[in-house]
Coordinates of C-alpha atoms and ligand atoms in Angstrom, one line a residue:
X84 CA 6.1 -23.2 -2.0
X85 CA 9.5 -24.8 -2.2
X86 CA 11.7 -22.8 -4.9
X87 CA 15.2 -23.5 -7.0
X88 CA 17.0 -20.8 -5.2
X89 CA 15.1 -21.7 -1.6
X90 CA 18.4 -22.0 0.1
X91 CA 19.8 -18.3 -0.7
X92 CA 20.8 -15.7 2.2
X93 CA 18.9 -12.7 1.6
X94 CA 19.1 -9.3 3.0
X95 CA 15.8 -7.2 3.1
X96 CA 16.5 -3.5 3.8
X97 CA 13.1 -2.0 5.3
X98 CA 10.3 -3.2 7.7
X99 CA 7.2 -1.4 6.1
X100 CA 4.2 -3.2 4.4
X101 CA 6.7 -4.2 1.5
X102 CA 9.9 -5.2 3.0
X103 CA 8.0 -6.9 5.3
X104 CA 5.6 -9.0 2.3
X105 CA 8.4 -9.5 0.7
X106 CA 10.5 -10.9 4.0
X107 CA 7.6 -13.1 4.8
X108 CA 7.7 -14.7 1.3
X109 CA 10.8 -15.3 0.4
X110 CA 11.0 -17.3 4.3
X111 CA 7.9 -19.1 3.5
X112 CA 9.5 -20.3 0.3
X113 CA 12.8 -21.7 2.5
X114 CA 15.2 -19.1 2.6
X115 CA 17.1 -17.6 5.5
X116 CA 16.3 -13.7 5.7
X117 CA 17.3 -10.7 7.6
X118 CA 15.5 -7.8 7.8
X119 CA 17.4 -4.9 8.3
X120 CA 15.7 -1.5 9.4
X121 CA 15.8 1.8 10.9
X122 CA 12.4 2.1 11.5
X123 CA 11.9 -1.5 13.3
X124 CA 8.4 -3.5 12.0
X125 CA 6.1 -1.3 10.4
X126 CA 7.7 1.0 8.5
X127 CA 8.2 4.9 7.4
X128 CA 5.0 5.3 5.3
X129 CA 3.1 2.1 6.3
X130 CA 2.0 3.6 9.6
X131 CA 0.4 6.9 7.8
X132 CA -1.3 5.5 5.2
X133 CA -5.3 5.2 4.6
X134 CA -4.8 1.4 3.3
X135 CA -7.6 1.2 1.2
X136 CA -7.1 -1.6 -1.3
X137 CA -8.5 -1.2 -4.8
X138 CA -7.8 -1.0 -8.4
X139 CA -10.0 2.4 -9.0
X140 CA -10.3 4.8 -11.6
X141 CA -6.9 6.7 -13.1
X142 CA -4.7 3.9 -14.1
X143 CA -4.0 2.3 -17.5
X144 CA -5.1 -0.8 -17.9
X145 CA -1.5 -2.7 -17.3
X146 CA -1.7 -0.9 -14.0
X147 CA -5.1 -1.9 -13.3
X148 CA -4.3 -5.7 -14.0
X149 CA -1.5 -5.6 -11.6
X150 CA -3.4 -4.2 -9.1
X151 CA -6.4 -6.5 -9.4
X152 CA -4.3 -9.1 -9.2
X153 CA -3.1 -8.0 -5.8
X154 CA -6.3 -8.1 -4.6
X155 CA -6.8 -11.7 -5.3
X156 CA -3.8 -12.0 -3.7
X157 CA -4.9 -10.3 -0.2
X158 CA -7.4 -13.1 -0.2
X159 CA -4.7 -15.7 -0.7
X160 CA -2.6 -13.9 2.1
X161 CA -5.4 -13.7 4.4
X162 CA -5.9 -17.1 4.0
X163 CA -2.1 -18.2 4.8
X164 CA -1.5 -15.9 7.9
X165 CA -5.7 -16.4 9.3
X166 CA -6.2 -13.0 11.8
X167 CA -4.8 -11.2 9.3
X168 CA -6.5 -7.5 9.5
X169 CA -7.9 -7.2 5.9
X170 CA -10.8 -6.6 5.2
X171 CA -13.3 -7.0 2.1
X172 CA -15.5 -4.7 3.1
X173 CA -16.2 -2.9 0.0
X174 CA -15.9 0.7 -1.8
X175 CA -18.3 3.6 -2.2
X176 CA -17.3 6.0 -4.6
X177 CA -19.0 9.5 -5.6
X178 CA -16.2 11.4 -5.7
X179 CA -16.1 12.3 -9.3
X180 CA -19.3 13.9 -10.9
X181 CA -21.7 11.7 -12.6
X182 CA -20.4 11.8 -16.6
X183 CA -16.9 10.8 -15.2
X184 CA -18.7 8.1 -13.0
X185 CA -20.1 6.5 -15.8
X186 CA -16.9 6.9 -17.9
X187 CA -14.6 5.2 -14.9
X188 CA -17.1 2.2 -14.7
X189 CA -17.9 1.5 -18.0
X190 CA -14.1 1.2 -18.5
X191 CA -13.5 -0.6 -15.6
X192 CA -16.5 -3.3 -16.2
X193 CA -15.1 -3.9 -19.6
X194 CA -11.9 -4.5 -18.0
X195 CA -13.3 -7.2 -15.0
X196 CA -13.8 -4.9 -12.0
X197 CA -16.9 -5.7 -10.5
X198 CA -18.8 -2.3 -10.4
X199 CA -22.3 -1.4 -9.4
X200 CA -24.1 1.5 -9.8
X201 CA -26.4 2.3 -7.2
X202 CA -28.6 5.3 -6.6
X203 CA -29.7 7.0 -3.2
X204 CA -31.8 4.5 -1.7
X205 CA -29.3 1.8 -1.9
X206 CA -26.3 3.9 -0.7
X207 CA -28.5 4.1 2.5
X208 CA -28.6 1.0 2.7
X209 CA -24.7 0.4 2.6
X210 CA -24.1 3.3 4.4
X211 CA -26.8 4.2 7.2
X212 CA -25.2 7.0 9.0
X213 CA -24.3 9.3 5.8
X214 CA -26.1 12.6 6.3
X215 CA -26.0 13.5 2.5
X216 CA -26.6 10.5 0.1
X217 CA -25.4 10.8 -3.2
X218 CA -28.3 10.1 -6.1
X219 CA -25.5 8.0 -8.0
X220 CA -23.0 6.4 -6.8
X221 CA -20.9 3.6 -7.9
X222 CA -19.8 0.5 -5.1
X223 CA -17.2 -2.2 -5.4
X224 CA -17.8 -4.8 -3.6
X225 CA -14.2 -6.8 -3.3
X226 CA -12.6 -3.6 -2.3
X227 CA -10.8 -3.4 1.3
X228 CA -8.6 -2.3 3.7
X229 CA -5.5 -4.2 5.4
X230 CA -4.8 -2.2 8.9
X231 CA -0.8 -1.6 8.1
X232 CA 1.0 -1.5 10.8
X233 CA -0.6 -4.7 12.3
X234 CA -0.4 -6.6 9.2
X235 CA 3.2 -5.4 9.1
X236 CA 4.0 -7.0 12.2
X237 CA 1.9 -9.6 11.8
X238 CA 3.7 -10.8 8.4
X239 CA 7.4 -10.3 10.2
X240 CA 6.2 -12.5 13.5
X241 CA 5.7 -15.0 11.3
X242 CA 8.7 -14.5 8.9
X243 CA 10.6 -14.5 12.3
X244 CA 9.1 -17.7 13.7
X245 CA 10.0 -19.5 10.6
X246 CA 13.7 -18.5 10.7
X247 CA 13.9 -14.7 9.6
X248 CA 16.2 -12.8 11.9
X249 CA 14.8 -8.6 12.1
X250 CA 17.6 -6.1 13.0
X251 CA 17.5 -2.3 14.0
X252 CA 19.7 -0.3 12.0
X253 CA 20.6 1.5 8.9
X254 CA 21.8 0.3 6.4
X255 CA 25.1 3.4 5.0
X256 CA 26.0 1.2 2.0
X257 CA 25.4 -1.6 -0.2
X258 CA 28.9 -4.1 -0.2
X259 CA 29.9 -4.2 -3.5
X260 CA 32.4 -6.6 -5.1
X261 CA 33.3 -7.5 -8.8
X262 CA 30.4 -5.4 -9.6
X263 CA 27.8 -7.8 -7.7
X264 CA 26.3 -6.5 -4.3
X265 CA 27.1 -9.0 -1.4
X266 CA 25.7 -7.7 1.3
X267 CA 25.2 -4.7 3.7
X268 CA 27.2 -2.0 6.4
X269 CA 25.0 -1.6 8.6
X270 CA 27.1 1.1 11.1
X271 CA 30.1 0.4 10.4
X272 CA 29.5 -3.7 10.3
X273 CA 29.2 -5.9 7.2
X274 CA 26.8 -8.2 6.4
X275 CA 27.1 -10.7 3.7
X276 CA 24.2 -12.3 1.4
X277 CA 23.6 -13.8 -1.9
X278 CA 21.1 -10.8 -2.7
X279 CA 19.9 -7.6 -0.9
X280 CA 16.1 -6.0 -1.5
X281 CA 15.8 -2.6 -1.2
X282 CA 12.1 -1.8 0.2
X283 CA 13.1 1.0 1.6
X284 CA 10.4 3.1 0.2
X285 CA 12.1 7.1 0.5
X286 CA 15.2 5.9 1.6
X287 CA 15.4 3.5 -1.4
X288 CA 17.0 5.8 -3.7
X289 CA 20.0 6.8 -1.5
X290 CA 20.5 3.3 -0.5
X291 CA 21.0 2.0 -4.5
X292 CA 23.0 5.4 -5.1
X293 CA 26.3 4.0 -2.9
X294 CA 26.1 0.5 -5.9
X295 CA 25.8 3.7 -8.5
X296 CA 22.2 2.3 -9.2
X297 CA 19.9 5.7 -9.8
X298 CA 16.4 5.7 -8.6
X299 CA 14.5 8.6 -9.4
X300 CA 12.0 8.8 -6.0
X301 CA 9.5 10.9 -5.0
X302 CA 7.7 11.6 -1.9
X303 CA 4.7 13.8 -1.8
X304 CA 3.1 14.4 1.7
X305 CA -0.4 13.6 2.9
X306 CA -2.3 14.4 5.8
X307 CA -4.8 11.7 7.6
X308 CA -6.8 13.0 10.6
X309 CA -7.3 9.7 12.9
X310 CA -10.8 10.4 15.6
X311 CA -10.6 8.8 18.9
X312 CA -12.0 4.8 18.8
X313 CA -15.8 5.4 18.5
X314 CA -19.1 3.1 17.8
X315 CA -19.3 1.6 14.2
X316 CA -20.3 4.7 12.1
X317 CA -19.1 3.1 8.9
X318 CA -19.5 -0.7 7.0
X319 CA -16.8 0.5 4.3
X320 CA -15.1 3.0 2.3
X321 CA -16.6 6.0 1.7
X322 CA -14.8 7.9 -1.7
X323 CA -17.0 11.2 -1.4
X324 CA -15.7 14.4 -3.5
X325 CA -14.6 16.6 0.2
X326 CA -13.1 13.4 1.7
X327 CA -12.7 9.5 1.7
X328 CA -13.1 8.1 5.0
X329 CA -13.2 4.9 6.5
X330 CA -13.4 3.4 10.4
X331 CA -10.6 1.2 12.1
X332 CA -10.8 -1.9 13.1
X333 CA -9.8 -0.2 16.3
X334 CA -12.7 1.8 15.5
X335 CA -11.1 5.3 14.8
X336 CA -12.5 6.7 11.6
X337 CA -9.8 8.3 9.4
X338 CA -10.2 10.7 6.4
X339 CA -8.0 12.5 4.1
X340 CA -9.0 15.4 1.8
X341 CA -8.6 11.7 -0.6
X342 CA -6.9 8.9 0.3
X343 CA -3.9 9.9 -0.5
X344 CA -4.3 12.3 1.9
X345 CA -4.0 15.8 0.0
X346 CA -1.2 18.1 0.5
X347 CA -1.1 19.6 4.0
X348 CA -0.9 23.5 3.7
X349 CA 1.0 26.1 5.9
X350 CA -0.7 25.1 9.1
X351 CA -1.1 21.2 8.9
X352 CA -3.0 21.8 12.7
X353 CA -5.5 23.7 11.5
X354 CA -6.2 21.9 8.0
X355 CA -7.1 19.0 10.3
X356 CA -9.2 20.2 12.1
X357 CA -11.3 21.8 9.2
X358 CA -11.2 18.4 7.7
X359 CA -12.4 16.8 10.6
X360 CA -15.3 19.2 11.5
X361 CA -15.8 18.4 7.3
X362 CA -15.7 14.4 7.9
X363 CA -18.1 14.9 11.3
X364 CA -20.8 16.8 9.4
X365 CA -20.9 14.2 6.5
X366 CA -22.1 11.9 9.2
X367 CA -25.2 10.9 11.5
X368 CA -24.5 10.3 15.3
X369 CA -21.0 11.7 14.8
X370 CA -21.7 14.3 17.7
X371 CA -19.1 12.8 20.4
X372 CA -16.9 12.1 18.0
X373 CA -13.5 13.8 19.0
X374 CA -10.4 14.5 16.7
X375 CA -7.4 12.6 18.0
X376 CA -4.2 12.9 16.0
X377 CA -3.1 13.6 12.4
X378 CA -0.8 12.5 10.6
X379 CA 1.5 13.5 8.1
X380 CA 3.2 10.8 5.8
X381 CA 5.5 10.5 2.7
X382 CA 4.3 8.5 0.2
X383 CA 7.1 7.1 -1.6
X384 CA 6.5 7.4 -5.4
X385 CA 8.2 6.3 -8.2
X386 CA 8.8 9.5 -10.5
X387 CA 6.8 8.0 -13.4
X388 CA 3.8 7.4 -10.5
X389 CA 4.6 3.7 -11.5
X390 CA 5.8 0.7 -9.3
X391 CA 10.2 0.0 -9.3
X392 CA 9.8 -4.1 -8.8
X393 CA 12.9 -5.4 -10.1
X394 CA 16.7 -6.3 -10.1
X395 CA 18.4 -3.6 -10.8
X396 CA 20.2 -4.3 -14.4
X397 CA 24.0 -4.3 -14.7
X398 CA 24.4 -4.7 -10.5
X399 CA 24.2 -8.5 -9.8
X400 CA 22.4 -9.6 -6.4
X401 CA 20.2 -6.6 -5.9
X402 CA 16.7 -6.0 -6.0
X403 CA 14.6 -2.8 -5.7
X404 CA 10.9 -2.6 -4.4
X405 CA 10.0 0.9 -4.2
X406 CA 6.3 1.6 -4.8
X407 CA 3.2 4.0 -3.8
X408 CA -0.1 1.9 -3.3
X409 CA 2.1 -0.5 -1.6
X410 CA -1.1 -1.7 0.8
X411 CA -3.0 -2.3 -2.2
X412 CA 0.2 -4.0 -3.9
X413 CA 2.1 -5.8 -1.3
X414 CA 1.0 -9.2 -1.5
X415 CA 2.0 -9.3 -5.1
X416 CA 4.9 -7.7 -4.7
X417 CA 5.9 -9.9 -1.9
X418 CA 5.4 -13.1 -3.9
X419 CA 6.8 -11.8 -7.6
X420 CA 10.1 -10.5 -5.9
X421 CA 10.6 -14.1 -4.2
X422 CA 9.8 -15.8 -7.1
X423 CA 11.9 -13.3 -9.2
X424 CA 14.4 -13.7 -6.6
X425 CA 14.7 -17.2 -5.7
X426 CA 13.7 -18.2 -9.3
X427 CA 14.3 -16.3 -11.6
X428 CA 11.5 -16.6 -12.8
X429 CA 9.4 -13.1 -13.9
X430 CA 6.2 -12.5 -13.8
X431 CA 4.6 -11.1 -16.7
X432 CA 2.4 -8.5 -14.4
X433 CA 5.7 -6.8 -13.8
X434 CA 6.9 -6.1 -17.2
X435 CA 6.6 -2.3 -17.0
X436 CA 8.5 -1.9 -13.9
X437 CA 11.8 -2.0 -14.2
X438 CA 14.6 -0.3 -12.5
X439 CA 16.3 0.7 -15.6
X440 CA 13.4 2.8 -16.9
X441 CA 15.0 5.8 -15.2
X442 CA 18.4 5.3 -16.5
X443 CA 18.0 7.2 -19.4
X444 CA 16.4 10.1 -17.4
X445 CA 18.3 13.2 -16.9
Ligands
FAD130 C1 -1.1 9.6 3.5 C2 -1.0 8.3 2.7 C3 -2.0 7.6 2.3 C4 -1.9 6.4 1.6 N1 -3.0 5.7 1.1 C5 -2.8 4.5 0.5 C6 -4.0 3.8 0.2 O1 -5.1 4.2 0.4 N2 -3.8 2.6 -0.5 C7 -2.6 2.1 -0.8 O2 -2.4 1.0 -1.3 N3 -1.4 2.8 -0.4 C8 -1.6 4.0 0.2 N4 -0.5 4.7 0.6 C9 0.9 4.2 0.1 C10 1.4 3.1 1.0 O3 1.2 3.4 2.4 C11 2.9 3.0 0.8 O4 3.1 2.7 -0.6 C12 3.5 1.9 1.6 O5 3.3 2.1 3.0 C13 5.0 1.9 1.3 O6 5.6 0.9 2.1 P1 7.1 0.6 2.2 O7 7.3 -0.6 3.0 O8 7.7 0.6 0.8 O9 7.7 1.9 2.9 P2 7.8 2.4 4.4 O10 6.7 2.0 5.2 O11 8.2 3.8 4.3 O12 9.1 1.5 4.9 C14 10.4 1.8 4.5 C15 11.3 1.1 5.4 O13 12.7 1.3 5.0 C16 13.5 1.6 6.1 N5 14.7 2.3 5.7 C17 14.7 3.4 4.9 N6 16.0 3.7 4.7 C18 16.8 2.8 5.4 C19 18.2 2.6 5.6 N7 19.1 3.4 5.1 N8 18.5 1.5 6.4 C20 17.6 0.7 7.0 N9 16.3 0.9 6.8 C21 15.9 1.9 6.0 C22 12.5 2.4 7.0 O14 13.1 2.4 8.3 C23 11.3 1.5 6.9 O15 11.3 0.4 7.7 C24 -0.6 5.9 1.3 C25 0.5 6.5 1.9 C26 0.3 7.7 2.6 C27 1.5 8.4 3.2

């Protein structure tokens, strides 16, 4: 990878899953980076997330291609950074009922995705220790998980051994001048670059508000109980209609009322441990398995429920990477924001994503 603009000075703002993909791409491709975060490698919503990467039901197809693409490109990433933690370990999914099933894959086959439908004996088979099989089931094979806060570090220790420099901090305004951002004030201090990213994910907003750039952000919360590091219970994800779960590679298994995590209610404690007595039940051999922590994280989400990968139109040298599913999407983030970046060169994939869509919002 050896790009046009290679030799540009860029400023990352954020050291979750996507400032960090992004970091380690545009230093692959030659130029000199510094991360700048509060948070320090791995992030704000990185380290509560469930990480299961897919291109399931609920999206249109524009969405769907982006995302399947950024699963071929977890492959690719796994291959350039070998002991990466990802995963192909595949998707079980009954957590619709068995019209809507049917609907989701014979949409997505027609679109590519590699679905199989499989009935009670062979969900067994994929999944020994489930105490209630489903009769119908549908599994997807190339789907996966990346652990996020060791891939995270793992993709800025290697930015950083090529040349990247990370920095604790925060960033209180973009440096603007002649209507082009050229670099950052991090307490009090400038830095310069040719071109700042905001991956800030829910900071990302106030960060482009100080170059007048409007971002409209959301950040619903989701809850994720975490067990203490048990024997392998689970091959895979398991998408059921009370929970998705899924085990470690440390060998916790995690659940959230979905992946997402479901809105915690008025007393987060004791929704986990309902949902954790719920997860234990759904399995075989799950008798010494303890409840360890839960978490509680912010998923940062467009408005629209769309990605924000882009330059932001009408403020030179800046470009925004705000984005839920950002396990799923971070490879292909990181390497269309260099390109975009160091190139100018955009890739199709991202057409619906702009910044600017939300300049005409109220
Ligand atoms: C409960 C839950 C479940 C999820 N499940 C999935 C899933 O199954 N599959 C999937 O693909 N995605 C999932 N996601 C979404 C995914 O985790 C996020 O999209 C992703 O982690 C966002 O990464 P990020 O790097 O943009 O943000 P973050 O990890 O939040 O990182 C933001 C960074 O910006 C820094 N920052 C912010 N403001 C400033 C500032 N002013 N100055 C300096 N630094 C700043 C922070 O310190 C941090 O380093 C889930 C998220 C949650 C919370």
């Amino acid at each position: 990878m050896c790009w046009k603009g290679s030799e540009k000075q860029v400023i990352v703002i954020g050291a979750g899953i996507i400032g960090a993909s992004i970091a380690w791409h545009l230093t692959k491709a030659g130029a000199r980076v510094t991360v700048v975060s509060t948070s320090g490698a791995g992030g704000v919503a990185t380290p509560n997330s469930f990480a299961w990467i897919n291109a399931s039901w609920g999206n249109p197809e524009t969405y769907f291609r982006l995302r399947i693409r950024a699963m071929a490109e977890w492959k690719r990433l796994a291959n350039e950074l070998p002991g990466l933690p990802f995963a192909k370990c595949g998707g079980l999914c009954f957590d619709l009922p068995a019209d809507k099933l049917e609907a989701y894959a014979a949409e997505h086959s027609s679109w590519g995705y590699g679905i199989e439908r499989i009935g009670r004996e062979q969900a067994g088979r994929i999944e020994p220790n489930l105490a209630e099989l489903p009769e119908f089931a549908l599994y997807v094979a190339e789907e996966g998980v990346a652990e996020p806060v060791a891939t995270t570090k793992a993709l800025l220790a290697n930015a950083e051994r090529r040349g990247a420099r990370i920095v604790t901090g925060t960033v209180d305004t973009l440096a603007l001048s002649n209507g082009k951002v050229t670099g950052v004030v991090v307490s009090g201090e400038s830095i310069a670059a040719d071109e700042v990213v905001i991956a800030a994910g829910a900071g990302a907003a106030a960060i482009a508000a100080t170059a007048g750039v409007k971002l409209l952000v959301e950040t619903p919360p989701g809850l994720i109980v975490h067990s203490r590091p048990y024997k392998k219970l689970l091959n895979g994800l398991v998408l059921a209609d009370r929970l998705h779960m899924r085990q470690t590679a440390e060998g916790r298994i995690i659940a959230g009322s979905d992946f997402g995590g479901g809105e915690p209610g008025e007393n987060p404690q004791a929704d986990a441990h309902a949902l954790f007595e719920t997860m234990k039940a759904m399995l075989h051999g799950a008798d010494g398995l303890e409840l360890d922590f839960h978490t509680i994280g912010y998923r940062p989400t467009p408005a629209d429920g769309f990605p924000i990968v882009s330059r932001a139109g009408g403020v030179g040298g800046l470009y925004i990477a705000v984005t839920h599913s950002g396990i799923t999407l971070a490879p292909a983030v990181g390497l269309f924001a260099a390109r975009e970046i160091l190139d100018g060169e955009r890739d199709a994939l991202l057409a619906p994503y702009g910044a600017d869509r939300f300049l005409s919002n109220p």
